mmCIF file of C-alpha atoms in Angstrom:
data_model
loop_
_atom_site.group_PDB
_atom_site.id
_atom_site.type_symbol
_atom_site.label_atom_id
_atom_site.label_comp_id
_atom_site.label_asym_id
_atom_site.label_seq_id
_atom_site.Cartn_x
_atom_site.Cartn_y
_atom_site.Cartn_z
ATOM 1 C CA MET A 30 95.736 118.296 82.882
ATOM 2 C CA LYS A 31 97.539 118.390 86.333
ATOM 3 C CA LYS A 32 95.900 115.605 88.993
ATOM 4 C CA ASN A 33 94.190 116.432 91.629
ATOM 5 C CA ILE A 34 95.816 115.425 95.219
ATOM 6 C CA ALA A 35 94.181 115.266 98.391
ATOM 7 C CA ILE A 36 96.592 115.344 101.164
ATOM 8 C CA ILE A 37 95.040 114.181 104.233
ATOM 9 C CA MET A 38 96.469 115.236 107.583
ATOM 10 C CA GLY A 39 95.756 115.706 111.530
ATOM 11 C CA GLY A 40 93.445 112.610 112.739
ATOM 12 C CA TYR A 41 91.649 111.682 115.851
ATOM 13 C CA SER A 42 94.679 110.710 118.263
ATOM 14 C CA SER A 43 97.271 112.051 120.436
ATOM 15 C CA GLU A 44 99.404 112.139 117.153
ATOM 16 C CA TYR A 45 97.710 114.596 115.341
ATOM 17 C CA LYS A 46 100.240 117.473 115.657
ATOM 18 C CA ILE A 47 102.784 115.484 113.982
ATOM 19 C CA SER A 48 100.374 114.721 111.130
ATOM 20 C CA LEU A 49 99.852 118.203 110.339
ATOM 21 C CA LYS A 50 103.605 118.609 110.446
ATOM 22 C CA SER A 51 104.082 115.495 108.037
ATOM 23 C CA GLY A 52 101.256 116.667 105.772
ATOM 24 C CA ASN A 53 102.483 120.201 105.151
ATOM 25 C CA VAL A 54 105.978 118.884 104.306
ATOM 26 C CA VAL A 55 104.499 116.465 101.921
ATOM 27 C CA HIS A 56 102.544 119.642 100.391
ATOM 28 C CA ASN A 57 105.810 121.818 100.242
ATOM 29 C CA TYR A 58 107.848 119.289 98.471
ATOM 30 C CA ILE A 59 105.885 117.199 95.715
ATOM 31 C CA ASN A 60 106.384 117.776 91.927
ATOM 32 C CA LYS A 61 103.635 120.835 91.702
ATOM 33 C CA LEU A 62 104.200 120.352 87.899
ATOM 34 C CA LYS A 63 102.506 117.209 87.984
ATOM 35 C CA PHE A 64 100.113 117.519 90.602
ATOM 36 C CA LYS A 65 97.708 120.082 92.278
ATOM 37 C CA THR A 66 97.290 119.552 96.180
ATOM 38 C CA TYR A 67 94.975 120.180 98.490
ATOM 39 C CA ARG A 68 95.678 120.281 102.326
ATOM 40 C CA ILE A 69 92.794 118.384 104.214
ATOM 41 C CA HIS A 70 92.287 118.419 107.692
ATOM 42 C CA ILE A 71 90.930 115.324 109.325
ATOM 43 C CA PHE A 72 89.144 116.064 112.555
ATOM 44 C CA LYS A 73 86.375 114.381 114.796
ATOM 45 C CA GLU A 74 84.447 117.836 114.398
ATOM 46 C CA LYS A 75 85.178 118.646 110.965
ATOM 47 C CA TRP A 76 86.712 117.602 107.506
ATOM 48 C CA VAL A 77 87.910 120.777 105.992
ATOM 49 C CA TYR A 78 90.221 121.657 102.783
ATOM 50 C CA VAL A 79 92.252 124.543 104.092
ATOM 51 C CA ASP A 80 93.318 127.043 101.609
ATOM 52 C CA ASP A 81 96.680 128.813 101.259
ATOM 53 C CA ASN A 82 95.037 131.540 102.741
ATOM 54 C CA GLU A 83 94.027 129.317 105.905
ATOM 55 C CA ASN A 84 90.225 129.637 104.904
ATOM 56 C CA GLU A 85 88.331 126.355 105.347
ATOM 57 C CA HIS A 86 85.979 124.561 103.010
ATOM 58 C CA PRO A 87 84.000 121.648 104.134
ATOM 59 C CA ILE A 88 84.474 118.319 102.712
ATOM 60 C CA ASN A 89 81.161 116.217 101.268
ATOM 61 C CA LYS A 90 81.805 113.079 103.338
ATOM 62 C CA ASN A 91 79.261 111.219 101.042
ATOM 63 C CA ASP A 92 81.681 111.357 98.101
ATOM 64 C CA PHE A 93 84.948 113.221 99.240
ATOM 65 C CA THR A 94 84.250 116.515 97.559
ATOM 66 C CA ILE A 95 83.959 120.098 97.978
ATOM 67 C CA SER A 96 82.067 122.671 96.612
ATOM 68 C CA LEU A 97 84.150 125.735 95.590
ATOM 69 C CA GLU A 98 83.064 128.797 93.735
ATOM 70 C CA THR A 99 84.545 127.525 90.453
ATOM 71 C CA GLY A 100 82.694 124.027 90.685
ATOM 72 C CA THR A 101 82.793 120.724 92.317
ATOM 73 C CA LEU A 102 86.363 119.993 93.136
ATOM 74 C CA ARG A 103 87.093 115.886 93.102
ATOM 75 C CA PHE A 104 90.301 114.103 93.692
ATOM 76 C CA ASP A 105 92.138 111.397 91.260
ATOM 77 C CA CYS A 106 94.410 110.295 94.650
ATOM 78 C CA VAL A 107 94.629 110.776 98.221
ATOM 79 C CA PHE A 108 98.122 111.471 99.963
ATOM 80 C CA ASN A 109 97.754 109.661 103.747
ATOM 81 C CA ALA A 110 99.831 111.231 105.616
ATOM 82 C CA ILE A 111 97.717 110.648 108.923
ATOM 83 C CA HIS A 112 99.411 108.973 112.168
ATOM 84 C CA GLY A 113 97.282 106.800 113.887
ATOM 85 C CA THR A 114 93.324 106.585 113.877
ATOM 86 C CA PRO A 115 91.641 106.877 111.411
ATOM 87 C CA GLY A 116 94.536 106.903 108.750
ATOM 88 C CA GLU A 117 96.649 104.120 110.147
ATOM 89 C CA ASP A 118 94.513 101.714 111.471
ATOM 90 C CA GLY A 119 92.207 101.187 107.993
ATOM 91 C CA LEU A 120 89.194 103.358 108.480
ATOM 92 C CA MET A 121 90.092 106.037 105.555
ATOM 93 C CA GLN A 122 91.088 102.953 103.838
ATOM 94 C CA ALA A 123 88.067 101.029 103.450
ATOM 95 C CA TYR A 124 86.305 104.849 103.130
ATOM 96 C CA PHE A 125 88.397 105.659 99.960
ATOM 97 C CA GLU A 126 88.156 102.027 98.598
ATOM 98 C CA LEU A 127 84.485 102.337 98.683
ATOM 99 C CA LEU A 128 84.685 105.806 96.850
ATOM 100 C CA ASP A 129 86.846 104.060 94.471
ATOM 101 C CA ILE A 130 89.681 106.745 94.973
ATOM 102 C CA PRO A 131 93.549 105.744 95.277
ATOM 103 C CA GLN A 132 95.213 106.670 98.194
ATOM 104 C CA THR A 133 98.992 106.068 98.964
ATOM 105 C CA SER A 134 99.284 104.027 101.816
ATOM 106 C CA CYS A 135 98.475 100.133 102.374
ATOM 107 C CA ASP A 136 95.032 98.683 102.098
ATOM 108 C CA TYR A 137 92.567 98.603 104.764
ATOM 109 C CA TYR A 138 93.167 95.087 106.248
ATOM 110 C CA GLN A 139 96.805 95.540 106.232
ATOM 111 C CA SER A 140 96.739 99.004 107.810
ATOM 112 C CA ALA A 141 94.006 97.525 110.646
ATOM 113 C CA LEU A 142 96.330 94.373 111.221
ATOM 114 C CA THR A 143 99.621 96.403 111.241
ATOM 115 C CA PHE A 144 98.292 98.688 114.044
ATOM 116 C CA ASN A 145 97.396 96.164 116.084
ATOM 117 C CA LYS A 146 100.737 95.446 117.630
ATOM 118 C CA ARG A 147 99.529 91.932 119.051
ATOM 119 C CA ASP A 148 97.851 90.489 115.860
ATOM 120 C CA LEU A 149 101.096 92.016 113.749
ATOM 121 C CA LEU A 150 103.205 90.037 115.546
ATOM 122 C CA SER A 151 101.213 86.737 116.110
ATOM 123 C CA VAL A 152 100.502 86.533 112.212
ATOM 124 C CA LEU A 153 104.177 87.257 111.173
ATOM 125 C CA LYS A 154 105.338 84.511 113.581
ATOM 126 C CA PRO A 155 104.738 81.485 111.404
ATOM 127 C CA TYR A 156 107.039 83.435 108.692
ATOM 128 C CA GLY A 157 110.428 83.334 110.992
ATOM 129 C CA ILE A 158 109.471 86.966 112.400
ATOM 130 C CA ASN A 159 110.456 86.594 116.006
ATOM 131 C CA ALA A 160 109.220 88.674 118.678
ATOM 132 C CA ALA A 161 109.904 89.411 122.591
ATOM 133 C CA PRO A 162 107.913 87.134 125.226
ATOM 134 C CA SER A 163 104.481 89.028 125.703
ATOM 135 C CA TYR A 164 101.559 89.276 128.359
ATOM 136 C CA TYR A 165 98.211 90.537 126.638
ATOM 137 C CA LEU A 166 95.485 92.333 128.953
ATOM 138 C CA ASN A 167 92.241 93.910 128.150
ATOM 139 C CA LEU A 168 90.360 96.363 129.951
ATOM 140 C CA GLY A 169 88.492 94.607 132.780
ATOM 141 C CA ASP A 170 90.703 92.007 133.208
ATOM 142 C CA GLU A 171 92.097 90.812 136.508
ATOM 143 C CA ILE A 172 95.620 92.019 136.564
ATOM 144 C CA ASP A 173 97.985 89.229 138.026
ATOM 145 C CA GLU A 174 101.123 90.877 138.583
ATOM 146 C CA GLU A 175 103.080 87.712 139.369
ATOM 147 C CA ALA A 176 101.939 86.241 136.294
ATOM 148 C CA ILE A 177 102.953 88.744 134.279
ATOM 149 C CA ILE A 178 106.289 89.018 135.731
ATOM 150 C CA ASN A 179 106.707 85.294 135.351
ATOM 151 C CA LYS A 180 106.021 85.645 131.476
ATOM 152 C CA VAL A 181 108.080 88.739 130.467
ATOM 153 C CA GLY A 182 110.590 89.410 133.562
ATOM 154 C CA LEU A 183 111.810 93.139 134.559
ATOM 155 C CA PRO A 184 112.190 95.125 133.258
ATOM 156 C CA CYS A 185 109.551 95.187 130.798
ATOM 157 C CA PHE A 186 107.440 97.481 128.620
ATOM 158 C CA VAL A 187 103.772 98.367 129.049
ATOM 159 C CA LYS A 188 102.536 99.507 126.041
ATOM 160 C CA ALA A 189 98.847 100.410 124.358
ATOM 161 C CA ASN A 190 98.397 97.965 121.683
ATOM 162 C CA LYS A 191 96.905 100.285 119.292
ATOM 163 C CA ALA A 192 98.772 103.355 119.371
ATOM 164 C CA GLY A 193 101.826 105.334 117.782
ATOM 165 C CA SER A 194 104.401 107.656 118.594
ATOM 166 C CA SER A 195 105.269 105.937 122.017
ATOM 167 C CA PHE A 196 102.006 107.479 123.323
ATOM 168 C CA GLY A 197 100.772 105.522 126.671
ATOM 169 C CA ILE A 198 104.429 103.327 126.791
ATOM 170 C CA SER A 199 106.101 102.443 130.000
ATOM 171 C CA LYS A 200 109.416 100.659 130.937
ATOM 172 C CA VAL A 201 108.913 99.196 134.219
ATOM 173 C CA HIS A 202 111.906 98.268 136.393
ATOM 174 C CA GLU A 203 110.062 97.246 139.676
ATOM 175 C CA GLN A 204 106.915 95.467 140.270
ATOM 176 C CA LYS A 205 105.196 98.535 142.371
ATOM 177 C CA ASN A 206 105.270 100.675 138.879
ATOM 178 C CA LEU A 207 103.529 98.374 137.008
ATOM 179 C CA LYS A 208 99.921 98.788 137.714
ATOM 180 C CA SER A 209 100.538 102.648 136.904
ATOM 181 C CA ALA A 210 101.842 101.816 133.861
ATOM 182 C CA ILE A 211 98.855 99.876 132.882
ATOM 183 C CA GLU A 212 96.675 102.665 133.953
ATOM 184 C CA LYS A 213 98.725 105.149 131.470
ATOM 185 C CA ALA A 214 98.375 102.555 128.877
ATOM 186 C CA TYR A 215 94.491 102.136 129.282
ATOM 187 C CA LYS A 216 94.416 105.982 128.621
ATOM 188 C CA GLU A 217 95.289 105.409 125.217
ATOM 189 C CA ASP A 218 93.572 102.253 124.591
ATOM 190 C CA ASP A 219 91.530 99.391 126.009
ATOM 191 C CA GLU A 220 94.288 96.616 125.259
ATOM 192 C CA ILE A 221 97.619 96.297 126.504
ATOM 193 C CA ILE A 222 100.819 94.402 125.051
ATOM 194 C CA ILE A 223 103.509 93.696 128.072
ATOM 195 C CA GLU A 224 106.742 92.534 126.266
ATOM 196 C CA ALA A 225 109.692 91.382 128.235
ATOM 197 C CA PHE A 226 112.657 94.049 127.180
ATOM 198 C CA LEU A 227 115.176 93.125 125.215
ATOM 199 C CA ASP A 228 118.610 94.568 125.868
ATOM 200 C CA GLY A 229 120.483 95.128 122.046
ATOM 201 C CA THR A 230 120.852 97.422 119.279
ATOM 202 C CA GLU A 231 117.528 99.010 118.117
ATOM 203 C CA VAL A 232 117.117 99.548 114.520
ATOM 204 C CA SER A 233 114.583 101.070 112.064
ATOM 205 C CA VAL A 234 113.849 99.744 108.608
ATOM 206 C CA GLY A 235 112.049 101.312 105.772
ATOM 207 C CA VAL A 236 110.477 99.433 103.069
ATOM 208 C CA ILE A 237 108.641 101.041 100.244
ATOM 209 C CA THR A 238 107.031 100.537 97.098
ATOM 210 C CA TYR A 239 109.395 102.655 94.377
ATOM 211 C CA LYS A 240 109.273 102.732 90.814
ATOM 212 C CA GLY A 241 107.278 99.313 90.969
ATOM 213 C CA GLU A 242 109.641 97.146 93.421
ATOM 214 C CA THR A 243 109.939 96.470 96.612
ATOM 215 C CA LYS A 244 112.879 98.345 98.038
ATOM 216 C CA VAL A 245 114.625 98.180 101.647
ATOM 217 C CA LEU A 246 116.058 101.806 102.301
ATOM 218 C CA PRO A 247 119.205 102.245 104.434
ATOM 219 C CA ILE A 248 118.804 101.034 108.081
ATOM 220 C CA THR A 249 118.760 103.728 110.968
ATOM 221 C CA GLU A 250 120.276 102.706 114.691
ATOM 222 C CA ILE A 251 118.004 104.582 117.472
ATOM 223 C CA VAL A 252 120.328 105.470 120.170
ATOM 224 C CA SER A 253 118.184 107.319 122.792
ATOM 225 C CA GLU A 254 119.268 109.279 125.755
ATOM 226 C CA ASN A 255 116.105 108.404 127.502
ATOM 227 C CA ASP A 256 115.622 104.951 129.043
ATOM 228 C CA PHE A 257 113.974 104.058 125.881
ATOM 229 C CA PHE A 258 113.069 105.515 122.364
ATOM 230 C CA ASP A 259 110.037 107.389 123.645
ATOM 231 C CA TYR A 260 108.146 110.673 122.840
ATOM 232 C CA GLU A 261 110.707 112.739 123.624
ATOM 233 C CA ALA A 262 113.666 110.965 122.144
ATOM 234 C CA LYS A 263 111.231 110.746 118.850
ATOM 235 C CA TYR A 264 110.185 114.393 118.606
ATOM 236 C CA GLU A 265 112.407 116.553 121.037
ATOM 237 C CA GLY A 266 115.868 115.718 119.932
ATOM 238 C CA LYS A 267 116.203 113.492 122.958
ATOM 239 C CA SER A 268 118.020 110.542 120.614
ATOM 240 C CA GLN A 269 120.406 110.179 118.009
ATOM 241 C CA GLU A 270 119.325 108.351 115.020
ATOM 242 C CA ILE A 271 122.058 107.030 112.786
ATOM 243 C CA THR A 272 122.034 106.078 109.348
ATOM 244 C CA PRO A 273 123.606 103.529 108.270
ATOM 245 C CA ALA A 274 123.422 101.782 111.246
ATOM 246 C CA ARG A 275 126.451 100.630 113.252
ATOM 247 C CA ILE A 276 125.566 96.901 112.793
ATOM 248 C CA SER A 277 127.502 93.951 111.545
ATOM 249 C CA LYS A 278 127.117 92.614 107.646
ATOM 250 C CA VAL A 279 125.209 89.426 108.663
ATOM 251 C CA GLN A 280 122.862 91.510 110.913
ATOM 252 C CA GLN A 281 122.392 93.958 108.113
ATOM 253 C CA VAL A 282 121.498 91.165 105.726
ATOM 254 C CA LYS A 283 118.762 89.511 108.096
ATOM 255 C CA VAL A 284 117.146 92.669 109.120
ATOM 256 C CA GLU A 285 116.902 93.409 105.338
ATOM 257 C CA GLU A 286 115.869 90.249 104.740
ATOM 258 C CA LEU A 287 112.963 89.785 107.617
ATOM 259 C CA ALA A 288 111.570 93.546 106.958
ATOM 260 C CA LYS A 289 111.218 92.608 103.179
ATOM 261 C CA ARG A 290 109.694 89.594 103.727
ATOM 262 C CA ALA A 291 107.361 90.988 106.303
ATOM 263 C CA TYR A 292 106.311 93.838 103.369
ATOM 264 C CA GLU A 293 105.788 90.893 101.238
ATOM 265 C CA VAL A 294 103.894 88.425 103.163
ATOM 266 C CA LEU A 295 101.318 91.143 104.110
ATOM 267 C CA LYS A 296 100.784 92.268 100.647
ATOM 268 C CA MET A 297 101.627 95.751 101.699
ATOM 269 C CA LYS A 298 102.269 98.884 99.174
ATOM 270 C CA GLY A 299 103.058 102.384 99.965
ATOM 271 C CA TYR A 300 105.306 103.037 102.911
ATOM 272 C CA SER A 301 106.306 101.098 106.198
ATOM 273 C CA ARG A 302 109.004 101.218 108.772
ATOM 274 C CA SER A 303 109.442 98.230 111.122
ATOM 275 C CA GLU A 304 111.190 98.404 114.264
ATOM 276 C CA PHE A 305 113.954 95.556 115.371
ATOM 277 C CA ILE A 306 115.916 94.878 118.148
ATOM 278 C CA PHE A 307 119.106 92.761 117.765
ATOM 279 C CA ILE A 308 119.972 89.926 120.320
ATOM 280 C CA GLY A 309 123.215 88.673 119.134
ATOM 281 C CA ASP A 310 122.772 88.780 115.160
ATOM 282 C CA GLU A 311 119.189 87.741 115.691
ATOM 283 C CA PRO A 312 116.474 90.607 114.962
ATOM 284 C CA PHE A 313 112.952 90.643 117.127
ATOM 285 C CA MET A 314 110.164 92.871 115.544
ATOM 286 C CA LEU A 315 108.828 95.490 117.661
ATOM 287 C CA GLU A 316 106.066 96.686 115.457
ATOM 288 C CA MET A 317 105.327 98.269 111.881
ATOM 289 C CA ASN A 318 104.566 101.932 111.369
ATOM 290 C CA THR A 319 102.241 102.062 107.612
ATOM 291 C CA THR A 320 102.068 106.023 107.793
ATOM 292 C CA PRO A 321 105.451 106.866 109.182
ATOM 293 C CA GLY A 322 106.648 110.569 109.825
ATOM 294 C CA LEU A 323 107.315 112.449 107.123
ATOM 295 C CA THR A 324 108.926 115.666 108.355
ATOM 296 C CA THR A 325 112.621 116.442 106.780
ATOM 297 C CA GLU A 326 113.810 115.386 110.350
ATOM 298 C CA SER A 327 111.467 111.984 110.264
ATOM 299 C CA ILE A 328 113.203 108.857 109.890
ATOM 300 C CA LEU A 329 111.876 107.706 106.813
ATOM 301 C CA PRO A 330 112.975 110.308 104.757
ATOM 302 C CA GLN A 331 116.648 110.284 106.045
ATOM 303 C CA GLN A 332 116.825 106.810 104.874
ATOM 304 C CA ALA A 333 115.320 107.885 101.621
ATOM 305 C CA GLU A 334 117.724 110.252 101.291
ATOM 306 C CA LYS A 335 120.778 108.351 102.225
ATOM 307 C CA ALA A 336 119.195 106.001 99.250
ATOM 308 C CA GLY A 337 119.622 108.994 96.848
ATOM 309 C CA ILE A 338 115.861 109.499 97.242
ATOM 310 C CA SER A 339 114.786 113.166 97.452
ATOM 311 C CA LEU A 340 111.412 114.211 99.025
ATOM 312 C CA GLU A 341 110.403 115.183 96.252
ATOM 313 C CA GLU A 342 111.110 111.992 94.586
ATOM 314 C CA LEU A 343 109.881 110.088 97.476
ATOM 315 C CA PHE A 344 106.122 112.117 97.814
ATOM 316 C CA THR A 345 105.981 111.908 94.032
ATOM 317 C CA SER A 346 106.604 108.136 93.382
ATOM 318 C CA ALA A 347 104.126 107.385 96.267
ATOM 319 C CA VAL A 348 101.300 109.316 94.505
ATOM 320 C CA GLU A 349 102.291 107.637 91.135
ATOM 321 C CA GLU A 350 102.239 103.851 92.247
ATOM 322 C CA ALA A 351 98.773 104.431 93.833
ATOM 323 C CA LEU A 352 97.803 105.942 90.172
ATOM 324 C CA ASN A 353 99.503 103.258 88.500
ATOM 325 C CA LYS A 354 97.810 100.776 90.622
ATOM 326 C CA LYS A 355 94.498 102.237 90.091
ATOM 327 C CA GLY A 356 95.051 102.284 86.144
#
C-alpha cells in the first residue's frame, strides 16, 4: 500500500507565494510509486486539500483528516514546505506531534529557536559559532541611535528577528536612514536585530539528514547584484549563486565543520540551510533556515544536485527519514 503524504504549503507570512511554488515542486518530483501525495494549502482563513482539478476540500483541524466521497482520508506523514509561520516557527510541528503524525522538518523546539535569529545565535555562541556584533530592539523600546551606532557601526543591517526571505531587512549606510529601516522591520515583526556589516564572502551551507547520516551539501557562494542578498536578489534573479563556492580549502573545512556542528548541537533533522560570511578565514553565522526554498532554482536543491542527489531522491528521502524515525 502506498503511504498517504500531505504536502503542506502556503502559510501566514509574506513568504506564502514562494512556499506554494516549493510545495508544488515537491508534489511533482516525489516518488509516486512509493507515495500518494496531496497538496494541502494552509492559510489563516482556510486549511484545504486542493485536488488535481483545483477543487478544495476542507481539513478537519481536530485530527488533520479530510472527508471525501470515498471515505475519510488520513495521512501517514506530512511534508513541510511552509516558509515562515506557522511552518518554520514550531507551530505546525507541535500540532503534528500532538496528533502523532510524523513530519519532515525539525521538531517544534528547534524550529521555534532557529526562527528567532537572536536566540539561535545566542545558543550557538558557546559552541564556538561566531556572529556579528548586534543590538536588539523590541517594539516600544526607546530608539537610541547613538548607542546603536556605537555598538554595530555603519553600515549596518536592520532585520526583523523572526521573518524570512529578506522581508523587513535594510542596509543602513547613514544614521539619518536608521529610523525608517527600523520602522520597515517592525512591519514584519515586533522584535528587531541590528547587526554590524561584515564585509566578506557570503556562503550558504545546506545540511540534511540523508540515509540516516548528517550530510553537508556542496557550499554555495552568494554574489548579489544589489547592495545585499535581498528579496530581489533571492527570487528575481538579481544574484549569482555559485556552487561549489570559490573559497579556499581552509575556509571550506571550517564552514562545513561549523554548519554540521550547529545542526548536531541543536539535534536537528530534515533540511537546514545556514548562511555565513567569511572575515578572513573565519565564518560568522547569520541565520539558519529549516524549511528552505525547494523550487528547482532554490539553493538547497542546487546543492543536492551537485552532490549527485536528484530532486526525487531529496524529497523521497525526507519522507522516508520521517517515517523511519516514527517507526
